[in-house]
Amino acid sequence: MPGYRREDEGPRTKQHGWEAASVLCGRRAMVKKVWCRELFGKFLQVRYEPTQARYFSEPKCQDTVRLWYLAYRYLIFCLWLLIILCSVFEIGSVNPLGLLEKWPIYLTNWDLILGLVQSFLACVLVTRRSRYQEQPGFDASSLYYGKLEKFYWFMYVVTSSLALGVTITYWALIHDPAIHHVDVLNILIHVANSLLMIVDLCVTSVPFEFRCFWWCPFFVNFYLIFSIVYYLAGGLDKNGQHRIYNILDWEKPIMTLLICAGGLTFLVITHCLLCILARLRNHVYERRRKPFVSDAKNVKNMGKEPTYTRKNESCV
C-alpha cells in the first residue's frame, strides 16, 4: 500500500543515512590517521636510509678511496686524540688546576669524546672500503648500509651540531675573562673542535637531512639529566662552585630551564645551517663535475675514448 511504503521508507532512509555518515566518518578518520602517520613517520624517521652506503666511506670529490683520503681520515682521528690528551692533562693551559676527576662533567669534553669516536668509526669504514676496492669486480653501489654506518651517521651529525653549539655558547655566554684565559688549550677545545667538523663536512660525502634535527637535542638531554643528578649529589666545578656552568645553575631552576630550552632550540637551528652548508657543498661539487662529464660525452660521440674512466673524479 502507498501509505505503508511511505511510513516504511522514512525510517529506512534515515537508517541508511546514519550508516552512510558513519562509513564516511570512518573513512575520513582512517585517511587522517594514515596521513598523520605517514607525515610524522617520514619527518621523524630515525632509520632514514640514504640512497647508497658508499657516502660514508668516500670523499665528495671522488667515488673511490685513494691513499690521500685514507691518510686524511687517520690524521683527523689523531687530531681529535691530541685535543683530548691536551684537555685531560691541561697541556697548553696557562693556569692548570690539575683536577682530573672533574674532566668528565663538562659538555665540551663530551663533545670531544664524540669527535674521537666518530673519527675512529670513519677510519674503520674507509679502511674496510679500501680493502674491498682491491677485489676484482667491486661495485661501490652494492655496499650494505649496516649498523656501523647507521651509528657513524648518528655520531657524525650529533658531533657536528654539538661542536658548533659548544663553541658559540662558550664564547657568547660562558667565557669570563676574569676566570678563563684565551690560551692554546682554550682554543683547542672551543675552536678547533668546530673547525675540524666544518672541514670534514666539506671533504666527506656524509649526508645531512633536516629530519635528523632532533638527534643532537636528544643526546644533550642526557647531559642535562646528568647535570641535575650531579647538582643533587652536591657536585662542584673546578672552581669549587655548586654548578657546572654559570648558565646551568639549578639553584635557579626556572631560569635554567629557559636557558636549556633556548640551547636546545639553538642546536636545531645549527643543524639546519649545517644541512644548508651540506647542500651548498653538493651544489659546488656538482657544478665542478659538469664540464668533465660533458667533455667525456663529446669525446665519446666523436668515436674516441675519454682520457679518464670516472666522471666524478674531478678533483684528483
PDB file of C-alpha atoms in Angstrom:
ATOM      1  CA  MET A   1       0.000   0.000   0.000  1.00  0.00           C
ATOM      2  CA  PRO A   2       1.222   3.544  -0.681  1.00  0.00           C
ATOM      3  CA  GLY A   3       0.778   4.653   2.913  1.00  0.00           C
ATOM      4  CA  TYR A   4       2.712   1.675   4.211  1.00  0.00           C
ATOM      5  CA  ARG A   5       5.557   2.344   1.798  1.00  0.00           C
ATOM      6  CA  ARG A   6       5.850   5.950   2.871  1.00  0.00           C
ATOM      7  CA  GLU A   7       5.846   5.059   6.539  1.00  0.00           C
ATOM      8  CA  ASP A   8       8.452   2.384   5.995  1.00  0.00           C
ATOM      9  CA  GLU A   9      10.637   4.454   3.684  1.00  0.00           C
ATOM     10  CA  GLY A  10      11.167   7.176   6.279  1.00  0.00           C
ATOM     11  CA  PRO A  11      12.955   5.050   8.917  1.00  0.00           C
ATOM     12  CA  ARG A  12      14.731   3.094   6.229  1.00  0.00           C
ATOM     13  CA  THR A  13      16.113   6.246   4.589  1.00  0.00           C
ATOM     14  CA  LYS A  14      17.077   7.655   7.976  1.00  0.00           C
ATOM     15  CA  GLN A  15      18.850   4.423   8.894  1.00  0.00           C
ATOM     16  CA  HIS A  16      20.700   4.360   5.610  1.00  0.00           C
ATOM     17  CA  GLY A  17      21.748   7.971   6.145  1.00  0.00           C
ATOM     18  CA  TRP A  18      23.235   7.153   9.541  1.00  0.00           C
ATOM     19  CA  GLU A  19      25.073   4.186   8.050  1.00  0.00           C
ATOM     20  CA  ALA A  20      26.467   6.292   5.203  1.00  0.00           C
ATOM     21  CA  ALA A  21      27.541   9.028   7.616  1.00  0.00           C
ATOM     22  CA  SER A  22      29.273   6.547   9.906  1.00  0.00           C
ATOM     23  CA  VAL A  23      31.108   4.959   6.965  1.00  0.00           C
ATOM     24  CA  LEU A  24      32.142   8.374   5.693  1.00  0.00           C
ATOM     25  CA  CYS A  25      33.404   9.436   9.130  1.00  0.00           C
ATOM     26  CA  GLY A  26      35.231   6.152   9.461  1.00  0.00           C
ATOM     27  CA  ARG A  27      36.936   6.654   6.126  1.00  0.00           C
ATOM     28  CA  ARG A  28      37.866  10.216   7.000  1.00  0.00           C
ATOM     29  CA  ALA A  29      39.302   9.115  10.326  1.00  0.00           C
ATOM     30  CA  MET A  30      41.266   6.357   8.620  1.00  0.00           C
ATOM     31  CA  VAL A  31      42.630   8.720   5.965  1.00  0.00           C
ATOM     32  CA  LYS A  32      43.522  11.263   8.644  1.00  0.00           C
ATOM     33  CA  LYS A  33      45.263   8.603  10.721  1.00  0.00           C
ATOM     34  CA  VAL A  34      47.229   7.293   7.760  1.00  0.00           C
ATOM     35  CA  TRP A  35      48.132  10.818   6.647  1.00  0.00           C
ATOM     36  CA  CYS A  36      49.402  11.791  10.102  1.00  0.00           C
ATOM     37  CA  ARG A  37      51.303   8.546  10.442  1.00  0.00           C
ATOM     38  CA  GLU A  38      52.968   8.973   7.067  1.00  0.00           C
ATOM     39  CA  LEU A  39      53.744  12.655   7.674  1.00  0.00           C
ATOM     40  CA  PHE A  40      55.265  12.309  11.120  1.00  0.00           C
ATOM     41  CA  GLY A  41      56.750   8.937  10.288  1.00  0.00           C
ATOM     42  CA  LYS A  42      58.711  10.371   7.390  1.00  0.00           C
ATOM     43  CA  PHE A  43      59.553  13.547   9.274  1.00  0.00           C
ATOM     44  CA  LEU A  44      60.755  11.852  12.450  1.00  0.00           C
ATOM     45  CA  GLN A  45      62.050   8.645  10.963  1.00  0.00           C
ATOM     46  CA  VAL A  46      65.179   7.576  12.807  1.00  0.00           C
ATOM     47  CA  ARG A  47      66.241   4.923  10.367  1.00  0.00           C
ATOM     48  CA  TYR A  48      66.232   7.037   7.270  1.00  0.00           C
ATOM     49  CA  GLU A  49      68.404   5.244   4.780  1.00  0.00           C
ATOM     50  CA  PRO A  50      70.316   7.301   2.224  1.00  0.00           C
ATOM     51  CA  THR A  51      70.439   6.204  -1.369  1.00  0.00           C
ATOM     52  CA  GLN A  52      73.795   4.472  -1.007  1.00  0.00           C
ATOM     53  CA  ALA A  53      76.014   3.406   1.882  1.00  0.00           C
ATOM     54  CA  ARG A  54      79.072   4.475  -0.102  1.00  0.00           C
ATOM     55  CA  TYR A  55      78.600   8.067   1.077  1.00  0.00           C
ATOM     56  CA  PHE A  56      80.059   7.170   4.463  1.00  0.00           C
ATOM     57  CA  SER A  57      83.366   5.860   3.139  1.00  0.00           C
ATOM     58  CA  GLU A  58      84.355   8.061   0.197  1.00  0.00           C
ATOM     59  CA  PRO A  59      85.228  11.727  -0.287  1.00  0.00           C
ATOM     60  CA  LYS A  60      82.864  14.084  -2.023  1.00  0.00           C
ATOM     61  CA  CYS A  61      85.196  14.734  -4.945  1.00  0.00           C
ATOM     62  CA  GLN A  62      85.813  11.062  -5.815  1.00  0.00           C
ATOM     63  CA  ASP A  63      83.896   7.805  -5.971  1.00  0.00           C
ATOM     64  CA  THR A  64      86.893   5.772  -4.859  1.00  0.00           C
ATOM     65  CA  VAL A  65      89.120   5.788  -1.800  1.00  0.00           C
ATOM     66  CA  ARG A  66      92.620   6.932  -2.612  1.00  0.00           C
ATOM     67  CA  LEU A  67      95.678   6.982  -0.372  1.00  0.00           C
ATOM     68  CA  TRP A  68      95.299  10.686   0.386  1.00  0.00           C
ATOM     69  CA  TYR A  69      91.801  10.207   1.776  1.00  0.00           C
ATOM     70  CA  LEU A  70      92.864   7.256   3.896  1.00  0.00           C
ATOM     71  CA  ALA A  71      95.696   9.368   5.336  1.00  0.00           C
ATOM     72  CA  TYR A  72      93.281  12.252   5.839  1.00  0.00           C
ATOM     73  CA  ARG A  73      90.927  10.124   7.904  1.00  0.00           C
ATOM     74  CA  TYR A  74      93.690   8.928  10.206  1.00  0.00           C
ATOM     75  CA  LEU A  75      95.006  12.482  10.502  1.00  0.00           C
ATOM     76  CA  ILE A  76      91.597  13.702  11.689  1.00  0.00           C
ATOM     77  CA  PHE A  77      91.469  10.886  14.241  1.00  0.00           C
ATOM     78  CA  CYS A  78      94.935  11.785  15.528  1.00  0.00           C
ATOM     79  CA  LEU A  79      93.966  15.443  15.852  1.00  0.00           C
ATOM     80  CA  TRP A  80      90.908  14.568  17.953  1.00  0.00           C
ATOM     81  CA  LEU A  81      93.061  12.312  20.108  1.00  0.00           C
ATOM     82  CA  LEU A  82      95.633  15.073  20.520  1.00  0.00           C
ATOM     83  CA  ILE A  83      92.981  17.560  21.617  1.00  0.00           C
ATOM     84  CA  ILE A  84      91.630  15.109  24.203  1.00  0.00           C
ATOM     85  CA  LEU A  85      95.099  14.428  25.612  1.00  0.00           C
ATOM     86  CA  CYS A  86      95.781  18.155  25.884  1.00  0.00           C
ATOM     87  CA  SER A  87      92.412  18.658  27.572  1.00  0.00           C
ATOM     88  CA  VAL A  88      92.853  15.837  30.085  1.00  0.00           C
ATOM     89  CA  PHE A  89      96.395  16.776  31.115  1.00  0.00           C
ATOM     90  CA  GLU A  90      95.802  20.547  30.616  1.00  0.00           C
ATOM     91  CA  ILE A  91      98.638  20.859  28.133  1.00  0.00           C
ATOM     92  CA  GLY A  92      98.728  24.396  26.782  1.00  0.00           C
ATOM     93  CA  SER A  93      96.909  25.943  29.760  1.00  0.00           C
ATOM     94  CA  VAL A  94      98.467  28.973  31.476  1.00  0.00           C
ATOM     95  CA  ASN A  95      96.719  28.088  34.746  1.00  0.00           C
ATOM     96  CA  PRO A  96      96.362  24.295  35.089  1.00  0.00           C
ATOM     97  CA  LEU A  97      94.218  23.243  38.056  1.00  0.00           C
ATOM     98  CA  GLY A  98      95.066  19.552  37.996  1.00  0.00           C
ATOM     99  CA  LEU A  99      91.553  18.352  38.850  1.00  0.00           C
ATOM    100  CA  LEU A 100      91.452  15.326  36.588  1.00  0.00           C
ATOM    101  CA  GLU A 101      88.334  13.901  38.262  1.00  0.00           C
ATOM    102  CA  LYS A 102      86.330  16.945  37.107  1.00  0.00           C
ATOM    103  CA  TRP A 103      87.102  16.420  33.428  1.00  0.00           C
ATOM    104  CA  PRO A 104      84.005  14.296  32.590  1.00  0.00           C
ATOM    105  CA  ILE A 105      81.464  16.790  33.977  1.00  0.00           C
ATOM    106  CA  TYR A 106      81.772  19.337  31.151  1.00  0.00           C
ATOM    107  CA  LEU A 107      79.752  19.202  27.953  1.00  0.00           C
ATOM    108  CA  THR A 108      82.781  20.378  25.988  1.00  0.00           C
ATOM    109  CA  ASN A 109      84.608  17.190  26.906  1.00  0.00           C
ATOM    110  CA  TRP A 110      81.578  15.086  25.983  1.00  0.00           C
ATOM    111  CA  ASP A 111      81.796  16.686  22.552  1.00  0.00           C
ATOM    112  CA  LEU A 112      85.497  15.778  22.352  1.00  0.00           C
ATOM    113  CA  ILE A 113      84.679  12.139  23.101  1.00  0.00           C
ATOM    114  CA  LEU A 114      82.027  12.146  20.391  1.00  0.00           C
ATOM    115  CA  GLY A 115      84.518  13.613  17.932  1.00  0.00           C
ATOM    116  CA  LEU A 116      87.063  10.922  18.734  1.00  0.00           C
ATOM    117  CA  VAL A 117      84.503   8.114  18.375  1.00  0.00           C
ATOM    118  CA  GLN A 118      83.075   9.318  15.063  1.00  0.00           C
ATOM    119  CA  SER A 119      86.565   9.859  13.603  1.00  0.00           C
ATOM    120  CA  PHE A 120      87.580   6.356  14.666  1.00  0.00           C
ATOM    121  CA  LEU A 121      84.468   4.890  13.023  1.00  0.00           C
ATOM    122  CA  ALA A 122      85.328   6.825   9.858  1.00  0.00           C
ATOM    123  CA  CYS A 123      88.798   5.239   9.860  1.00  0.00           C
ATOM    124  CA  VAL A 124      87.227   1.798  10.159  1.00  0.00           C
ATOM    125  CA  LEU A 125      84.796   2.399   7.295  1.00  0.00           C
ATOM    126  CA  VAL A 126      87.382   3.896   4.960  1.00  0.00           C
ATOM    127  CA  THR A 127      89.947   1.172   5.709  1.00  0.00           C
ATOM    128  CA  ARG A 128      87.363  -1.519   5.032  1.00  0.00           C
ATOM    129  CA  ARG A 129      86.317   0.233   1.833  1.00  0.00           C
ATOM    130  CA  SER A 130      89.916   0.423   0.599  1.00  0.00           C
ATOM    131  CA  ARG A 131      90.266  -3.327   1.092  1.00  0.00           C
ATOM    132  CA  TYR A 132      87.028  -4.024  -0.750  1.00  0.00           C
ATOM    133  CA  GLN A 133      88.247  -1.984  -3.717  1.00  0.00           C
ATOM    134  CA  GLU A 134      91.154  -4.354  -4.201  1.00  0.00           C
ATOM    135  CA  GLN A 135      88.767  -7.176  -5.010  1.00  0.00           C
ATOM    136  CA  PRO A 136      88.009  -7.724  -8.706  1.00  0.00           C
ATOM    137  CA  GLY A 137      84.548  -6.671  -9.817  1.00  0.00           C
ATOM    138  CA  PHE A 138      83.972  -4.407  -6.818  1.00  0.00           C
ATOM    139  CA  ASP A 139      80.903  -2.166  -7.102  1.00  0.00           C
ATOM    140  CA  ALA A 140      80.594   0.639  -4.544  1.00  0.00           C
ATOM    141  CA  SER A 141      76.844   0.887  -5.069  1.00  0.00           C
ATOM    142  CA  SER A 142      76.433  -2.610  -3.647  1.00  0.00           C
ATOM    143  CA  LEU A 143      77.813  -1.667  -0.231  1.00  0.00           C
ATOM    144  CA  TYR A 144      75.443  -2.587   2.597  1.00  0.00           C
ATOM    145  CA  TYR A 145      74.038   0.118   4.859  1.00  0.00           C
ATOM    146  CA  GLY A 146      74.575  -1.681   8.144  1.00  0.00           C
ATOM    147  CA  LYS A 147      74.642  -0.895  11.838  1.00  0.00           C
ATOM    148  CA  LEU A 148      78.153   0.530  11.697  1.00  0.00           C
ATOM    149  CA  GLU A 149      77.141   3.070   9.043  1.00  0.00           C
ATOM    150  CA  LYS A 150      73.992   3.970  10.988  1.00  0.00           C
ATOM    151  CA  PHE A 151      75.892   4.531  14.218  1.00  0.00           C
ATOM    152  CA  TYR A 152      78.576   6.536  12.430  1.00  0.00           C
ATOM    153  CA  TRP A 153      75.956   8.723  10.781  1.00  0.00           C
ATOM    154  CA  PHE A 154      74.274   9.413  14.127  1.00  0.00           C
ATOM    155  CA  MET A 155      77.580  10.218  15.820  1.00  0.00           C
ATOM    156  CA  TYR A 156      78.711  12.430  12.940  1.00  0.00           C
ATOM    157  CA  VAL A 157      75.529  14.517  12.863  1.00  0.00           C
ATOM    158  CA  VAL A 158      75.431  14.890  16.649  1.00  0.00           C
ATOM    159  CA  THR A 159      79.112  15.836  16.857  1.00  0.00           C
ATOM    160  CA  SER A 160      78.804  18.427  14.095  1.00  0.00           C
ATOM    161  CA  SER A 161      75.854  20.236  15.671  1.00  0.00           C
ATOM    162  CA  LEU A 162      77.204  19.929  19.204  1.00  0.00           C
ATOM    163  CA  ALA A 163      80.666  21.203  18.265  1.00  0.00           C
ATOM    164  CA  LEU A 164      79.268  24.408  16.788  1.00  0.00           C
ATOM    165  CA  GLY A 165      76.826  24.752  19.669  1.00  0.00           C
ATOM    166  CA  VAL A 166      79.582  24.355  22.263  1.00  0.00           C
ATOM    167  CA  THR A 167      81.860  26.847  20.521  1.00  0.00           C
ATOM    168  CA  ILE A 168      79.260  29.574  20.064  1.00  0.00           C
ATOM    169  CA  THR A 169      77.698  29.111  23.509  1.00  0.00           C
ATOM    170  CA  TYR A 170      81.051  29.173  25.274  1.00  0.00           C
ATOM    171  CA  TRP A 171      82.350  32.371  23.684  1.00  0.00           C
ATOM    172  CA  ALA A 172      78.961  34.100  23.865  1.00  0.00           C
ATOM    173  CA  LEU A 173      77.700  33.150  27.349  1.00  0.00           C
ATOM    174  CA  ILE A 174      80.245  31.211  29.391  1.00  0.00           C
ATOM    175  CA  HIS A 175      83.654  32.756  28.790  1.00  0.00           C
ATOM    176  CA  ASP A 176      84.656  35.104  31.611  1.00  0.00           C
ATOM    177  CA  PRO A 177      87.976  36.947  31.103  1.00  0.00           C
ATOM    178  CA  ALA A 178      88.422  37.139  34.876  1.00  0.00           C
ATOM    179  CA  ILE A 179      88.423  33.336  35.169  1.00  0.00           C
ATOM    180  CA  HIS A 180      89.137  31.872  31.750  1.00  0.00           C
ATOM    181  CA  HIS A 181      92.295  32.501  29.770  1.00  0.00           C
ATOM    182  CA  VAL A 182      92.493  32.581  25.981  1.00  0.00           C
ATOM    183  CA  ASP A 183      95.387  30.154  25.819  1.00  0.00           C
ATOM    184  CA  VAL A 184      96.322  27.301  23.498  1.00  0.00           C
ATOM    185  CA  LEU A 185      94.177  24.774  25.357  1.00  0.00           C
ATOM    186  CA  ASN A 186      91.116  27.012  25.287  1.00  0.00           C
ATOM    187  CA  ILE A 187      91.469  27.496  21.544  1.00  0.00           C
ATOM    188  CA  LEU A 188      91.886  23.756  21.002  1.00  0.00           C
ATOM    189  CA  ILE A 189      88.779  22.671  22.881  1.00  0.00           C
ATOM    190  CA  HIS A 190      86.490  25.591  21.978  1.00  0.00           C
ATOM    191  CA  VAL A 191      87.552  26.491  18.428  1.00  0.00           C
ATOM    192  CA  ALA A 192      89.450  23.594  16.861  1.00  0.00           C
ATOM    193  CA  ASN A 193      86.555  21.201  17.507  1.00  0.00           C
ATOM    194  CA  SER A 194      84.226  23.195  15.247  1.00  0.00           C
ATOM    195  CA  LEU A 195      86.904  23.769  12.611  1.00  0.00           C
ATOM    196  CA  LEU A 196      87.546  20.032  12.359  1.00  0.00           C
ATOM    197  CA  MET A 197      83.874  19.287  11.775  1.00  0.00           C
ATOM    198  CA  ILE A 198      83.400  22.083   9.218  1.00  0.00           C
ATOM    199  CA  VAL A 199      86.453  20.980   7.235  1.00  0.00           C
ATOM    200  CA  ASP A 200      85.317  17.380   7.433  1.00  0.00           C
ATOM    201  CA  LEU A 201      81.850  18.339   6.229  1.00  0.00           C
ATOM    202  CA  CYS A 202      83.352  19.961   3.136  1.00  0.00           C
ATOM    203  CA  VAL A 203      85.518  16.921   2.341  1.00  0.00           C
ATOM    204  CA  THR A 204      83.278  13.945   3.099  1.00  0.00           C
ATOM    205  CA  SER A 205      80.094  12.746   1.454  1.00  0.00           C
ATOM    206  CA  VAL A 206      78.176  12.206   4.693  1.00  0.00           C
ATOM    207  CA  PRO A 207      74.559  13.311   4.104  1.00  0.00           C
ATOM    208  CA  PHE A 208      72.743  15.830   6.287  1.00  0.00           C
ATOM    209  CA  GLU A 209      68.944  15.664   6.441  1.00  0.00           C
ATOM    210  CA  PHE A 210      66.570  18.168   8.048  1.00  0.00           C
ATOM    211  CA  ARG A 211      64.553  15.310   9.544  1.00  0.00           C
ATOM    212  CA  CYS A 212      67.509  14.458  11.800  1.00  0.00           C
ATOM    213  CA  PHE A 213      67.246  17.783  13.634  1.00  0.00           C
ATOM    214  CA  TRP A 214      66.323  16.124  16.926  1.00  0.00           C
ATOM    215  CA  TRP A 215      69.349  13.809  17.194  1.00  0.00           C
ATOM    216  CA  CYS A 216      71.633  16.328  18.888  1.00  0.00           C
ATOM    217  CA  PRO A 217      68.998  17.736  21.312  1.00  0.00           C
ATOM    218  CA  PHE A 218      68.091  14.168  22.197  1.00  0.00           C
ATOM    219  CA  PHE A 219      71.695  13.457  23.139  1.00  0.00           C
ATOM    220  CA  VAL A 220      72.115  16.736  25.050  1.00  0.00           C
ATOM    221  CA  ASN A 221      69.090  15.853  27.185  1.00  0.00           C
ATOM    222  CA  PHE A 222      71.172  13.066  28.694  1.00  0.00           C
ATOM    223  CA  TYR A 223      73.774  15.635  29.708  1.00  0.00           C
ATOM    224  CA  LEU A 224      71.087  17.836  31.265  1.00  0.00           C
ATOM    225  CA  ILE A 225      69.839  14.884  33.294  1.00  0.00           C
ATOM    226  CA  PHE A 226      73.417  14.205  34.365  1.00  0.00           C
ATOM    227  CA  SER A 227      73.837  17.849  35.448  1.00  0.00           C
ATOM    228  CA  ILE A 228      70.706  17.611  37.614  1.00  0.00           C
ATOM    229  CA  VAL A 229      71.914  14.404  39.258  1.00  0.00           C
ATOM    230  CA  TYR A 230      75.353  15.940  39.746  1.00  0.00           C
ATOM    231  CA  TYR A 231      73.815  19.016  41.368  1.00  0.00           C
ATOM    232  CA  LEU A 232      71.590  16.978  43.702  1.00  0.00           C
ATOM    233  CA  ALA A 233      74.631  14.909  44.714  1.00  0.00           C
ATOM    234  CA  GLY A 234      76.418  18.098  45.756  1.00  0.00           C
ATOM    235  CA  GLY A 235      78.915  18.174  42.902  1.00  0.00           C
ATOM    236  CA  LEU A 236      81.205  21.149  42.387  1.00  0.00           C
ATOM    237  CA  ASP A 237      83.008  22.537  39.354  1.00  0.00           C
ATOM    238  CA  LYS A 238      86.753  23.162  39.109  1.00  0.00           C
ATOM    239  CA  ASN A 239      86.383  26.497  40.890  1.00  0.00           C
ATOM    240  CA  GLY A 240      84.510  24.990  43.841  1.00  0.00           C
ATOM    241  CA  GLN A 241      81.089  26.337  42.863  1.00  0.00           C
ATOM    242  CA  HIS A 242      77.931  24.255  43.237  1.00  0.00           C
ATOM    243  CA  ARG A 243      77.267  24.151  39.499  1.00  0.00           C
ATOM    244  CA  ILE A 244      78.971  23.101  36.289  1.00  0.00           C
ATOM    245  CA  TYR A 245      78.441  26.247  34.202  1.00  0.00           C
ATOM    246  CA  ASN A 246      77.258  29.680  35.205  1.00  0.00           C
ATOM    247  CA  ILE A 247      74.298  29.314  32.843  1.00  0.00           C
ATOM    248  CA  LEU A 248      73.496  25.834  34.184  1.00  0.00           C
ATOM    249  CA  ASP A 249      72.714  26.742  37.783  1.00  0.00           C
ATOM    250  CA  TRP A 250      69.935  24.505  39.142  1.00  0.00           C
ATOM    251  CA  GLU A 251      69.581  26.718  42.198  1.00  0.00           C
ATOM    252  CA  LYS A 252      67.617  28.910  39.756  1.00  0.00           C
ATOM    253  CA  PRO A 253      65.501  26.203  38.083  1.00  0.00           C
ATOM    254  CA  ILE A 254      63.131  28.417  36.085  1.00  0.00           C
ATOM    255  CA  MET A 255      65.888  30.494  34.549  1.00  0.00           C
ATOM    256  CA  THR A 256      67.973  27.390  33.883  1.00  0.00           C
ATOM    257  CA  LEU A 257      65.078  25.603  32.205  1.00  0.00           C
ATOM    258  CA  LEU A 258      64.514  28.583  29.927  1.00  0.00           C
ATOM    259  CA  ILE A 259      68.207  28.641  29.045  1.00  0.00           C
ATOM    260  CA  CYS A 260      68.128  24.884  28.335  1.00  0.00           C
ATOM    261  CA  ALA A 261      65.095  25.291  26.078  1.00  0.00           C
ATOM    262  CA  GLY A 262      66.849  28.073  24.212  1.00  0.00           C
ATOM    263  CA  GLY A 263      70.005  26.000  23.909  1.00  0.00           C
ATOM    264  CA  LEU A 264      68.134  23.008  22.514  1.00  0.00           C
ATOM    265  CA  THR A 265      66.382  25.277  20.015  1.00  0.00           C
ATOM    266  CA  PHE A 266      69.730  26.723  19.016  1.00  0.00           C
ATOM    267  CA  LEU A 267      71.025  23.190  18.319  1.00  0.00           C
ATOM    268  CA  VAL A 268      68.103  22.651  15.958  1.00  0.00           C
ATOM    269  CA  ILE A 269      68.970  25.896  14.151  1.00  0.00           C
ATOM    270  CA  THR A 270      72.606  24.824  13.997  1.00  0.00           C
ATOM    271  CA  HIS A 271      71.634  21.529  12.419  1.00  0.00           C
ATOM    272  CA  CYS A 272      69.545  23.324   9.800  1.00  0.00           C
ATOM    273  CA  LEU A 273      72.502  25.570   8.965  1.00  0.00           C
ATOM    274  CA  LEU A 274      74.719  22.506   8.553  1.00  0.00           C
ATOM    275  CA  CYS A 275      72.133  20.981   6.231  1.00  0.00           C
ATOM    276  CA  ILE A 276      72.225  24.124   4.108  1.00  0.00           C
ATOM    277  CA  LEU A 277      76.021  24.018   4.096  1.00  0.00           C
ATOM    278  CA  ALA A 278      75.950  20.355   3.049  1.00  0.00           C
ATOM    279  CA  ARG A 279      73.595  21.152   0.159  1.00  0.00           C
ATOM    280  CA  LEU A 280      75.837  24.007  -0.873  1.00  0.00           C
ATOM    281  CA  ARG A 281      78.755  21.570  -0.809  1.00  0.00           C
ATOM    282  CA  ASN A 282      76.852  19.185  -3.063  1.00  0.00           C
ATOM    283  CA  HIS A 283      75.949  22.000  -5.451  1.00  0.00           C
ATOM    284  CA  VAL A 284      79.562  23.175  -5.728  1.00  0.00           C
ATOM    285  CA  TYR A 285      80.875  19.691  -6.446  1.00  0.00           C
ATOM    286  CA  GLU A 286      78.126  19.020  -8.978  1.00  0.00           C
ATOM    287  CA  ARG A 287      78.980  22.207 -10.859  1.00  0.00           C
ATOM    288  CA  ARG A 288      82.628  21.205 -10.946  1.00  0.00           C
ATOM    289  CA  ARG A 289      81.737  17.806 -12.337  1.00  0.00           C
ATOM    290  CA  LYS A 290      79.555  19.032 -15.211  1.00  0.00           C
ATOM    291  CA  PRO A 291      82.396  20.221 -17.500  1.00  0.00           C
ATOM    292  CA  PHE A 292      84.183  16.887 -17.097  1.00  0.00           C
ATOM    293  CA  VAL A 293      81.026  14.910 -17.806  1.00  0.00           C
ATOM    294  CA  SER A 294      80.189  16.995 -20.888  1.00  0.00           C
ATOM    295  CA  ASP A 295      83.741  16.633 -22.229  1.00  0.00           C
ATOM    296  CA  ALA A 296      83.540  12.891 -21.791  1.00  0.00           C
ATOM    297  CA  LYS A 297      80.267  12.747 -23.720  1.00  0.00           C
ATOM    298  CA  ASN A 298      81.664  14.868 -26.557  1.00  0.00           C
ATOM    299  CA  VAL A 299      84.712  12.673 -26.897  1.00  0.00           C
ATOM    300  CA  LYS A 300      82.524   9.570 -26.870  1.00  0.00           C
ATOM    301  CA  ASN A 301      80.257  10.990 -29.573  1.00  0.00           C
ATOM    302  CA  MET A 302      83.321  11.610 -31.768  1.00  0.00           C
ATOM    303  CA  GLY A 303      84.123   7.924 -31.573  1.00  0.00           C
ATOM    304  CA  LYS A 304      87.091   8.347 -29.275  1.00  0.00           C
ATOM    305  CA  GLU A 305      87.731   7.016 -25.829  1.00  0.00           C
ATOM    306  CA  PRO A 306      87.794   9.559 -22.995  1.00  0.00           C
ATOM    307  CA  THR A 307      91.051  10.140 -21.210  1.00  0.00           C
ATOM    308  CA  TYR A 308      89.590   9.126 -17.851  1.00  0.00           C
ATOM    309  CA  THR A 309      87.162   6.471 -16.743  1.00  0.00           C
ATOM    310  CA  ARG A 310      85.282   8.006 -13.816  1.00  0.00           C
ATOM    311  CA  LYS A 311      83.148  11.035 -14.485  1.00  0.00           C
ATOM    312  CA  ASN A 312      83.089  12.326 -10.936  1.00  0.00           C
ATOM    313  CA  GLU A 313      86.785  12.287 -10.147  1.00  0.00           C
ATOM    314  CA  SER A 314      87.117  15.970 -10.913  1.00  0.00           C
ATOM    315  CA  CYS A 315      89.492  16.951  -8.121  1.00  0.00           C
ATOM    316  CA  VAL A 316      92.110  14.223  -8.352  1.00  0.00           C
TER     317      VAL A 316
END
